[in-house]
């Protein structure tokens, strides 16, 4: 798993690459949490377009990031998820809790 | 679920290290590829195997290291059966554990593992005894008519 991020005009975009299972999710939650605290963005996009695989560990990442953003008044969404990740998010009903673009 | 003649079988045994989660799901997908599944079927299996193996490692052997066993059996004309077994702490109440959002893993986990196994597979059996361990059986039909 690799993470790239970009901060532009108050929007933090975090792009995740590779496979997202349990060990990667633990690392990702910690890194995203620090980014939100450090930059206090107005909007945050979690870009999954580079994901090759994700299991329910990725759902925990989405939910935790959404909570952190809500706590500091930051608008949050997930974008670019490939079919496999989308299916996992849909099976968990995440689209009812978070914006999926 | 009707089983035809057994076509092939393999068993993997590995230590409950997190690095083996990716190994196990990839190995299961590679073995099942000989049944000529669709891309979606392969991803469904990879996802469900990842859930069951991660549970064995993260929950079954929570504060310890142990052995996880994965057996894959392939049946004619198109059925894959994957059995994932640990000798870890076991599950007190399987019915409750299978409910969406139930987790003993805190904010690190979503509690959606069993829900995903259930919705991605055609069959899910969970047997567990506290102190003895857990066996998860996943079944996926592969002979569904493919779209041209
Ligand atoms: N192999 C196992 N050994 C012990 N407990 C397990 C095992 N698999 C699942 N469980 C229990 O069932 C709960 C629900 O599992 P699951 O739906 O995969 O969600 P999560 O892994 O996110 O907690 C776990 O939190 C754990 O308490
Ligand atoms: Mg799980």
XYZ file of C-alpha atoms and ligand atoms in Angstrom:
277
model
C 0.000 0.000 0.000
C 1.227 3.468 -0.872
C -0.181 6.874 -0.039
C 0.187 10.152 -1.912
C -1.423 13.374 -0.870
C -2.012 16.817 -2.154
C -3.261 19.934 -0.392
C -4.799 22.589 -2.619
C -7.123 25.453 -1.743
C -8.218 23.886 1.518
C -8.832 20.465 -0.043
C -6.806 17.469 1.056
C -6.758 14.651 -1.487
C -5.293 11.351 -0.255
C -4.632 8.774 -2.971
C -4.185 5.131 -1.944
C -2.354 2.604 -4.150
C -2.041 -1.184 -3.982
C -3.827 -3.602 -1.645
C -5.712 -2.529 1.477
C -6.071 -5.267 4.076
C -5.800 -5.199 7.863
C -2.114 -4.261 8.360
C -2.322 -1.554 5.680
C -5.546 -0.192 7.197
C -3.890 0.261 10.600
C -1.077 2.258 9.005
C -3.427 4.253 6.779
C -5.775 5.247 9.637
C -2.826 6.590 11.629
C -1.396 8.539 8.686
C -4.738 10.014 7.571
C -5.565 10.949 11.165
C -2.297 12.887 11.466
C -2.867 14.635 8.125
C -6.318 15.845 9.147
C -5.001 17.129 12.483
C -1.997 18.829 10.871
C -3.815 20.552 7.999
C -7.412 20.918 9.235
C -8.698 20.908 5.623
C -12.137 22.240 4.675
C -12.690 19.284 2.304
C -11.126 15.855 2.121
C -11.212 13.322 -0.724
C -10.090 9.746 -0.205
C -9.110 8.680 -3.711
C -9.291 4.896 -4.169
C -8.613 4.874 -7.936
C -5.203 3.232 -7.388
C -6.574 0.409 -5.207
C -5.976 -3.121 -6.476
C -7.831 -4.837 -3.642
C -9.711 -3.934 -0.483
C -11.507 -5.959 2.200
C -13.621 -4.795 5.167
C -10.479 -3.310 6.734
C -10.947 -0.504 4.193
C -14.440 0.151 5.535
C -12.941 0.881 8.945
C -10.593 3.377 7.259
C -13.495 5.144 5.534
C -15.626 5.249 8.691
C -12.801 6.476 10.906
C -11.734 9.152 8.429
C -15.356 10.278 8.063
C -15.633 10.595 11.872
C -12.387 12.583 12.131
C -13.523 14.929 9.352
C -16.959 15.404 10.892
C -15.307 16.293 14.197
C -13.454 19.208 12.611
C -16.204 20.346 10.266
C -14.503 19.023 7.146
C -16.547 17.717 4.219
C -15.501 14.171 3.292
C -16.032 11.812 0.378
C -14.583 8.715 -1.288
C -13.842 8.851 -5.014
C -12.592 6.699 -7.885
C -13.157 3.300 -6.223
C -12.689 0.401 -8.688
C -15.467 -2.221 -9.038
C -14.107 -4.582 -6.344
C -13.752 -1.861 -3.687
C -17.149 -0.420 -4.662
C -18.771 -3.805 -4.143
C -17.241 -4.084 -0.654
C -18.426 -0.572 0.259
C -21.909 -1.287 -1.121
C -22.249 -4.615 0.742
C -21.570 -2.696 3.950
C -24.055 0.054 3.075
C -21.377 2.741 3.348
C -23.055 4.903 0.692
C -25.767 5.582 3.285
C -23.196 7.089 5.675
C -20.619 8.656 3.383
C -20.601 10.263 -0.034
C -19.185 7.874 -2.664
C -18.307 9.555 -5.962
C -25.316 -27.251 -2.574
C -24.748 -30.184 -4.931
C -21.173 -31.373 -5.243
C -19.973 -33.260 -8.292
C -16.767 -35.217 -8.565
C -13.769 -33.698 -6.781
C -11.351 -32.270 -9.302
C -8.507 -30.924 -7.175
C -7.504 -30.027 -3.621
C -4.737 -28.177 -1.810
C -3.911 -27.266 1.786
C -1.754 -24.417 3.072
C -0.537 -24.097 6.627
C 0.971 -20.827 7.822
C 1.882 -18.849 10.945
C -0.635 -16.192 12.012
C 1.431 -13.235 10.816
C -0.440 -10.363 9.162
C 1.894 -10.573 6.149
C 0.275 -13.943 5.364
C -3.180 -12.418 4.803
C -2.214 -11.173 1.323
C -0.368 -14.430 0.632
C -3.363 -16.608 1.531
C -5.967 -14.684 -0.509
C -3.647 -14.555 -3.530
C -2.855 -18.286 -3.252
C -6.553 -19.215 -3.050
C -7.371 -17.073 -6.095
C -4.459 -18.557 -8.089
C -5.528 -22.133 -7.289
C -9.175 -21.521 -8.215
C -8.174 -19.914 -11.546
C -8.016 -23.436 -13.102
C -11.849 -23.538 -12.900
C -11.977 -20.656 -15.394
C -14.004 -18.303 -13.152
C -15.002 -14.757 -14.108
C -12.931 -11.832 -12.825
C -15.777 -10.917 -10.470
C -15.960 -14.463 -9.042
C -12.193 -14.457 -8.408
C -12.412 -11.095 -6.621
C -15.391 -12.293 -4.559
C -13.392 -15.310 -3.401
C -10.259 -13.258 -2.741
C -12.292 -10.843 -0.620
C -14.071 -13.532 1.429
C -10.817 -15.466 2.005
C -9.163 -12.244 3.144
C -11.954 -11.734 5.694
C -11.759 -15.251 7.121
C -7.949 -15.396 7.252
C -7.713 -11.910 8.781
C -10.225 -12.958 11.451
C -8.146 -16.022 12.344
C -5.022 -13.872 12.667
C -6.486 -10.720 14.263
C -9.186 -12.254 16.505
C -8.457 -15.985 16.847
C -4.805 -15.486 17.729
C -5.263 -11.990 19.146
C -2.346 -11.896 21.605
C -0.458 -14.915 20.390
C 0.917 -16.668 17.329
C -0.603 -19.889 16.048
C -1.189 -21.903 12.912
C -3.855 -21.133 10.306
C -4.881 -23.878 7.871
C -6.578 -23.224 4.536
C -7.901 -26.063 2.366
C -9.373 -25.425 -1.079
C -11.422 -28.140 -2.801
C -12.676 -27.849 -6.368
C -15.670 -29.873 -7.544
C -17.215 -30.506 -10.957
C -18.946 -28.869 -12.662
C -18.116 -25.647 -10.818
C -17.910 -25.357 -7.048
C -15.067 -24.054 -4.887
C -15.037 -24.864 -1.181
C -12.541 -23.080 1.050
C -12.047 -24.176 4.658
C -10.139 -21.818 6.983
C -9.303 -23.093 10.430
C -7.599 -21.704 13.522
C -7.027 -23.125 16.988
C -7.363 -19.736 18.638
C -9.714 -18.283 21.252
C -12.957 -19.255 19.493
C -16.229 -17.304 19.365
C -18.579 -17.153 22.359
C -21.748 -16.410 20.347
C -21.457 -17.101 16.610
C -24.946 -15.779 15.843
C -24.098 -12.421 17.403
C -20.637 -12.310 15.786
C -22.242 -12.686 12.342
C -24.463 -9.619 12.790
C -23.444 -6.544 10.755
C -21.299 -4.040 12.707
C -20.588 -6.443 15.567
C -16.900 -6.326 16.442
C -14.649 -6.915 19.436
C -11.863 -5.138 17.541
C -12.705 -1.510 18.416
C -12.373 1.356 15.923
C -9.700 -0.577 14.017
C -12.372 -2.949 12.679
C -15.734 -2.376 10.989
C -17.542 -5.531 12.096
C -18.539 -6.155 8.456
C -16.349 -9.212 7.757
C -19.026 -11.899 8.105
C -21.549 -9.704 6.251
C -19.165 -9.502 3.300
C -18.382 -13.252 3.375
C -22.122 -13.912 3.343
C -22.967 -11.552 0.502
C -19.978 -12.483 -1.694
C -20.281 -16.278 -1.310
C -23.068 -18.772 -2.055
C -22.563 -20.522 1.272
C -21.012 -19.673 4.648
C -20.720 -22.058 7.598
C -19.077 -21.023 10.878
C -18.218 -23.529 13.588
C -16.531 -22.355 16.756
C -15.865 -23.377 20.323
C -14.487 -20.988 22.934
C -10.938 -21.994 23.803
C -10.771 -24.499 20.930
C -10.854 -22.446 17.747
C -12.899 -21.565 14.695
C -13.605 -23.155 11.306
C -15.091 -21.124 8.470
C -16.341 -22.850 5.307
C -16.874 -20.696 2.226
C -18.608 -22.042 -0.894
C -18.780 -20.379 -4.279
C -20.610 -21.632 -7.364
C -18.559 -21.129 -10.513
C -20.679 -22.839 -13.153
C -23.111 -19.928 -13.477
C -23.606 -19.149 -17.182
C -21.175 -16.443 -18.216
C -22.294 -13.419 -20.197
C -20.917 -13.391 -23.748
N -11.509 -16.734 13.877
C -12.065 -16.037 14.897
N -11.680 -16.253 16.180
C -12.212 -15.553 17.194
N -13.150 -14.593 17.049
C -13.575 -14.322 15.806
C -13.062 -15.025 14.661
N -13.697 -14.540 13.559
C -14.544 -13.595 13.989
N -14.501 -13.464 15.340
C -15.332 -12.540 16.157
O -16.435 -12.088 15.360
C -16.430 -10.660 15.291
C -16.977 -10.186 13.959
O -16.109 -10.536 12.880
P -16.172 -9.707 11.534
O -17.579 -9.671 11.041
O -15.155 -10.244 10.604
O -15.797 -8.209 11.959
P -14.384 -7.575 12.417
O -13.277 -8.487 11.973
O -14.344 -6.273 11.735
O -14.447 -7.443 13.907
C -14.988 -10.253 15.586
O -14.896 -8.945 16.077
C -14.595 -11.308 16.628
O -15.098 -10.967 17.903
Mg -13.207 -9.509 10.267
